[in-house]
mmCIF file of C-alpha atoms in Angstrom:
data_model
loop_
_atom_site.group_PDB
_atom_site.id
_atom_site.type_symbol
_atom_site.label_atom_id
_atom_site.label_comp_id
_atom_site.label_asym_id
_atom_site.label_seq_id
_atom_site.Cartn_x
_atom_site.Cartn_y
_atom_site.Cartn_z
ATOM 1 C CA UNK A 220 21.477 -6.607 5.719
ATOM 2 C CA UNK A 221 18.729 -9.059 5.849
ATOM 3 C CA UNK A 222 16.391 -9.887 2.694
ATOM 4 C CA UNK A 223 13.683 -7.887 5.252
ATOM 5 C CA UNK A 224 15.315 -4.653 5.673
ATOM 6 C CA UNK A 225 16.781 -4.696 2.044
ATOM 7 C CA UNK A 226 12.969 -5.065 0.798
ATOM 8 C CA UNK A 227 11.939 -2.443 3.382
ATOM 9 C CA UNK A 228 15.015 0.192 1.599
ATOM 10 C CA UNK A 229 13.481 -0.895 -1.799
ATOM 11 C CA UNK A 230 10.160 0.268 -0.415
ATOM 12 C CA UNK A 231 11.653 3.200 0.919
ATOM 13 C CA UNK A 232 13.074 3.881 -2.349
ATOM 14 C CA UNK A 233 10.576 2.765 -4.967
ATOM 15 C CA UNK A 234 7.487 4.377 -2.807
ATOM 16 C CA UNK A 235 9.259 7.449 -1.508
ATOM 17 C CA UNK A 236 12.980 8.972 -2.087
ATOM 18 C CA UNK A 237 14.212 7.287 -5.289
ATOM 19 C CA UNK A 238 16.978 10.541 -4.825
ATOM 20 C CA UNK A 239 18.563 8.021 -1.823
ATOM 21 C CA UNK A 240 20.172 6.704 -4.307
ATOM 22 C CA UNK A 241 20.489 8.694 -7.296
ATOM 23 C CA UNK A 242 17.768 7.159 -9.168
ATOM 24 C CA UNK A 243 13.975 8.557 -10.586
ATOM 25 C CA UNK A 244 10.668 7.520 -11.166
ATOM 26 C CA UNK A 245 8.803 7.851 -14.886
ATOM 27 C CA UNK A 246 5.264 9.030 -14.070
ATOM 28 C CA UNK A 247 3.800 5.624 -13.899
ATOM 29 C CA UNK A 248 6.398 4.747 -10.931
ATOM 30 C CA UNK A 249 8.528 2.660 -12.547
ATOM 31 C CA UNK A 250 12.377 2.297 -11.896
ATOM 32 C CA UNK A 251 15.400 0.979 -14.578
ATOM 33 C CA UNK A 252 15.933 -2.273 -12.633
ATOM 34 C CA UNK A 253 19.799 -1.912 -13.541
ATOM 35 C CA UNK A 254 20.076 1.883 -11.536
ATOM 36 C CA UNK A 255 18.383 0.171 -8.385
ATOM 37 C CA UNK A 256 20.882 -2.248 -8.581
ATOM 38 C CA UNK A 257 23.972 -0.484 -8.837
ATOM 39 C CA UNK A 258 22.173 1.761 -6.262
ATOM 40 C CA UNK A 259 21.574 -0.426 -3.669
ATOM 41 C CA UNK A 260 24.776 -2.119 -4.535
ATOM 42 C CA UNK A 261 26.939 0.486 -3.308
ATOM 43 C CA UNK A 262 26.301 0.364 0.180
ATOM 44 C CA UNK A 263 26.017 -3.582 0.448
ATOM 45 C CA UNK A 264 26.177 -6.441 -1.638
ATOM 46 C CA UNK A 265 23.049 -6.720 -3.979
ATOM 47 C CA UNK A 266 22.489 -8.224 -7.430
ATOM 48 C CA UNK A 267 19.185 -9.081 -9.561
ATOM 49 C CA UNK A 268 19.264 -12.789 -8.169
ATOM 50 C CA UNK A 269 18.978 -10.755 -4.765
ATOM 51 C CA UNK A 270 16.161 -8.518 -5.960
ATOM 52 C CA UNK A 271 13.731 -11.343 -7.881
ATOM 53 C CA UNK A 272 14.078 -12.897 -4.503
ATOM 54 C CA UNK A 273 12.564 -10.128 -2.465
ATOM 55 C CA UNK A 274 9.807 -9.827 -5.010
ATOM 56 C CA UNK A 275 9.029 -13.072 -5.384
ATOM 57 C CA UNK A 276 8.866 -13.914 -1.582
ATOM 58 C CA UNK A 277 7.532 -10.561 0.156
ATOM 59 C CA UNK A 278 4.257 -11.362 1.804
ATOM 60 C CA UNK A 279 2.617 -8.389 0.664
ATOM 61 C CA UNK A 280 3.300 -8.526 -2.782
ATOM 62 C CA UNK A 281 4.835 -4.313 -2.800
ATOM 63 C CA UNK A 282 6.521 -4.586 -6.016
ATOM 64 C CA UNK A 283 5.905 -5.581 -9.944
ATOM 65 C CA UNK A 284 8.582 -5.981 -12.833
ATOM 66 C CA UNK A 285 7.639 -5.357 -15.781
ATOM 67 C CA UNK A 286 7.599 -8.374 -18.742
ATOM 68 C CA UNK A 287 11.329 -8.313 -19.149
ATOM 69 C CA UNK A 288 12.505 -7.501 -15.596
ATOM 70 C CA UNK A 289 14.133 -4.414 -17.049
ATOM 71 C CA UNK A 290 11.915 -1.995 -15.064
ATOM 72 C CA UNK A 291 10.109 -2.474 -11.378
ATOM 73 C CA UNK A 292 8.210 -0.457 -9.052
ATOM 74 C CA UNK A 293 6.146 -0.753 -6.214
ATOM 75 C CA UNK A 294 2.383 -1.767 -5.938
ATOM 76 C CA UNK A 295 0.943 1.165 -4.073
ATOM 77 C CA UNK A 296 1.663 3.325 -1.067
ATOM 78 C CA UNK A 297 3.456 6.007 -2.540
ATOM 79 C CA UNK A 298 4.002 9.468 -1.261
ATOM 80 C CA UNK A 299 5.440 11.190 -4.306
ATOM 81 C CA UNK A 300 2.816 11.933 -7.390
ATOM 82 C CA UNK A 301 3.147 8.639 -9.634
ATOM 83 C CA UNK A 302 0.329 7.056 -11.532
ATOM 84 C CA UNK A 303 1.016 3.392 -10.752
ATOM 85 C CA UNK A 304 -2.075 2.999 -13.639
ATOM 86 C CA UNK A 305 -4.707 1.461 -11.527
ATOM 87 C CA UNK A 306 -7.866 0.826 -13.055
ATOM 88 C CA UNK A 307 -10.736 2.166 -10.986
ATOM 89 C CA UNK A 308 -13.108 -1.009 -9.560
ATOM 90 C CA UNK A 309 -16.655 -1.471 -8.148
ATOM 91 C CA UNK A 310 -15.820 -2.774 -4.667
ATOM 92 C CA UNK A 311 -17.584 -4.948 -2.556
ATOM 93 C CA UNK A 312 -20.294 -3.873 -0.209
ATOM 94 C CA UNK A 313 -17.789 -3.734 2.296
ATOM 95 C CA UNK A 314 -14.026 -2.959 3.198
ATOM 96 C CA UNK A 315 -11.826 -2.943 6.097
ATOM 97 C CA UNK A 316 -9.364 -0.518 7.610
ATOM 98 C CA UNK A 317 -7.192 -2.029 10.292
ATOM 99 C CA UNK A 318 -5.516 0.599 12.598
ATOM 100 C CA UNK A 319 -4.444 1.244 16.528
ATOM 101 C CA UNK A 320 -6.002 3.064 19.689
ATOM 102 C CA UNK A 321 -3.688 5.690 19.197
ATOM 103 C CA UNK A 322 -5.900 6.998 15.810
ATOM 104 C CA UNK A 323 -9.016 6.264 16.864
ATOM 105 C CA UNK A 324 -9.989 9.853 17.834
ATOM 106 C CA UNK A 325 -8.721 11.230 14.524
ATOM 107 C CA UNK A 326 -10.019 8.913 12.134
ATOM 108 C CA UNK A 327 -13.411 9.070 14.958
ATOM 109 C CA UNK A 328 -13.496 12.757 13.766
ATOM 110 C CA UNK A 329 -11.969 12.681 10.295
ATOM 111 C CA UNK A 330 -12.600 9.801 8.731
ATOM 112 C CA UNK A 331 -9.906 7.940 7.204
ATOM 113 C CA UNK A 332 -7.485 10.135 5.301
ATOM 114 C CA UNK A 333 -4.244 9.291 3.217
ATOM 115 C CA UNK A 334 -1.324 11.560 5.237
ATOM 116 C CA UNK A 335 1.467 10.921 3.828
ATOM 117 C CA UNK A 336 0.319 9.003 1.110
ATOM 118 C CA UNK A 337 -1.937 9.032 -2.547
ATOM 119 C CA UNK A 338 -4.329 6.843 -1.017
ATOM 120 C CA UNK A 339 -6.350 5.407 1.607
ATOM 121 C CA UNK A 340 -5.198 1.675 2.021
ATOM 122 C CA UNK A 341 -8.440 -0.737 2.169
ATOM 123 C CA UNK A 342 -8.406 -4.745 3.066
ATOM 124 C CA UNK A 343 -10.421 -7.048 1.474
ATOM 125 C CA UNK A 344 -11.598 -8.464 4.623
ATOM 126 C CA UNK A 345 -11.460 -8.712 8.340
ATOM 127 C CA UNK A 346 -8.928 -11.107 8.948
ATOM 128 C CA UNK A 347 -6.442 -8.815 7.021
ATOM 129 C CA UNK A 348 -7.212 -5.455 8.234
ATOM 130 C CA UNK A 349 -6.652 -6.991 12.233
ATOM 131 C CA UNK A 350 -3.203 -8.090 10.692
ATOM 132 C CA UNK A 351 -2.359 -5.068 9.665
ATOM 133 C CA UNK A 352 -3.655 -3.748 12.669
ATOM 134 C CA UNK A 353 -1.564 -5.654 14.859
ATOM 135 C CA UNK A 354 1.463 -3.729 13.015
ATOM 136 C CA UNK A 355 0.534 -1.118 15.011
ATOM 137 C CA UNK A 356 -0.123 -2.510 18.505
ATOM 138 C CA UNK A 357 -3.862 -3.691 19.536
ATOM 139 C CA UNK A 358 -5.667 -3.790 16.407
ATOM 140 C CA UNK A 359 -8.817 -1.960 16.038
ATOM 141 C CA UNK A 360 -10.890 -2.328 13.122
ATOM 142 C CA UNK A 361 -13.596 -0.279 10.809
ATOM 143 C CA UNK A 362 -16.169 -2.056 8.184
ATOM 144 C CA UNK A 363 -16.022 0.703 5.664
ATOM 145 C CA UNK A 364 -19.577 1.113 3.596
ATOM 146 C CA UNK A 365 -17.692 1.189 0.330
ATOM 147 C CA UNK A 366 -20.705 0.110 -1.767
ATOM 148 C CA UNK A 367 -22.396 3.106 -0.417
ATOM 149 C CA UNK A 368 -19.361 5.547 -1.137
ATOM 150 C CA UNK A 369 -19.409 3.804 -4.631
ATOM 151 C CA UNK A 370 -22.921 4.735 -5.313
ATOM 152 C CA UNK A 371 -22.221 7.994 -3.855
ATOM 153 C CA UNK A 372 -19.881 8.765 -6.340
ATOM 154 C CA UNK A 373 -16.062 7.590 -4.578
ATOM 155 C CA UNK A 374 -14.047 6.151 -6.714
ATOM 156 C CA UNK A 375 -12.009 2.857 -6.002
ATOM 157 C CA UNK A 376 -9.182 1.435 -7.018
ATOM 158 C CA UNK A 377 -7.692 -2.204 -6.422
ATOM 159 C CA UNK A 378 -3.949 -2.807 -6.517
ATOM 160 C CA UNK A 379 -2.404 -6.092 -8.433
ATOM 161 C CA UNK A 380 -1.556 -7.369 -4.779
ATOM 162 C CA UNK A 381 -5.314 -6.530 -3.504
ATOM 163 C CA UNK A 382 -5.327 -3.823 -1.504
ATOM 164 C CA UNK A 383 -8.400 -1.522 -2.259
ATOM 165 C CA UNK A 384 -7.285 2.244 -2.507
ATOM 166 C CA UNK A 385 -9.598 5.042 -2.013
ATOM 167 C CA UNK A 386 -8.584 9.116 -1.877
ATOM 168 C CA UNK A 387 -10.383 9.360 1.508
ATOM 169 C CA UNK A 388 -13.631 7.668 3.542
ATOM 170 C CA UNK A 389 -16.082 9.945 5.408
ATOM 171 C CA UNK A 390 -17.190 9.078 8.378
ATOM 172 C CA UNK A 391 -20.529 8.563 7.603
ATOM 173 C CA UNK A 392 -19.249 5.520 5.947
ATOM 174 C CA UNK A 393 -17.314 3.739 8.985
ATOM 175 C CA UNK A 394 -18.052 1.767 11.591
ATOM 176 C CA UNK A 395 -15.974 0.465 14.327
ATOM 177 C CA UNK A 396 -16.058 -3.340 14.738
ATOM 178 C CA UNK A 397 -15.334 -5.556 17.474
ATOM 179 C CA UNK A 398 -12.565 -8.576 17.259
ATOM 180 C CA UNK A 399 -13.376 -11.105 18.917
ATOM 181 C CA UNK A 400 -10.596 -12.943 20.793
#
């Protein structure tokens, strides 16, 4: 397996189904580095050389050890109930949410909800929320008003790799943006 699809099963495990291979969570959403290991391990080769690597070199930043290494877990996007122990943030006046045509009409008439996850996943700025756009075809892109949801009483939170969370964004507070080519 590539370092990308072994990164992608860590996500898979540390954001969603631990059980895949016999492991749990603690309620913050932190894993015994040792159990992913031998977890991982038994269905192709993997060791802790293997795993700093993916955690030092994924682009996104997913995952976090803690000070010893002993125990890791990933950043945010999690669909089981963990308390990764974010610390809620003023954000800027604005935020962006880059998606695809395909959920335009939902989020047109729903706003911007979490599915399948805790959160609503927020970019810091443009450029970022068209690249994570793009991971879904053409990108589209909404300027969230999250100073005004801030005032209004939302509450934010900002990940250790930067990505602003948020339980949900009306949409009074969204506006679609054009990219310019």
């Amino acid at each position: 397996m590539s370092l990308n699809s072994t990164s992608k099963y860590i996500s898979l495990i540390l954001r969603h189904k631990p059980d895949v291979i016999g492991i749990t969570l603690d309620e913050h959403g932190w894993a015994d580095v040792g159990q992913l290991i031998e977890g991982i391990a038994k269905t192709q080769p993997f060791d802790m050389a293997t795993l700093e690597e993916i955690v030092n070199t994924d682009n996104k930043q997913r995952y976090s050890f803690n000070e010893d290494k002993t125990l890791i877990r990933a950043n945010q996007g999690h669909s089981i109930p963990v308390d990764v122990e974010l610390e809620e943030m003023v954000p800027p006046e604005y935020l962006w949410h880059g998606t695809s045509h395909k959920y335009v009409k939902a989020i047109d008439e729903n706003g911007l909800v979490p599915k399948s996850r805790l959160y609503v996943h927020l970019s810091k700025d443009c450029q970022t929320a068209i690249t994570v756009g793009k991971r879904h075809g053409n990108p589209i892109v909404y300027r969230v008003h999250s100073g005004q949801m801030a005032q209004a009483g939302y509450k934010f939170f900002c990940s250790v790799n930067g990505v602003w969370l948020t339980e949900k964004v009306p949409v009074k507070y969204l506006e679609k943006t054009t990219i310019k080519k």
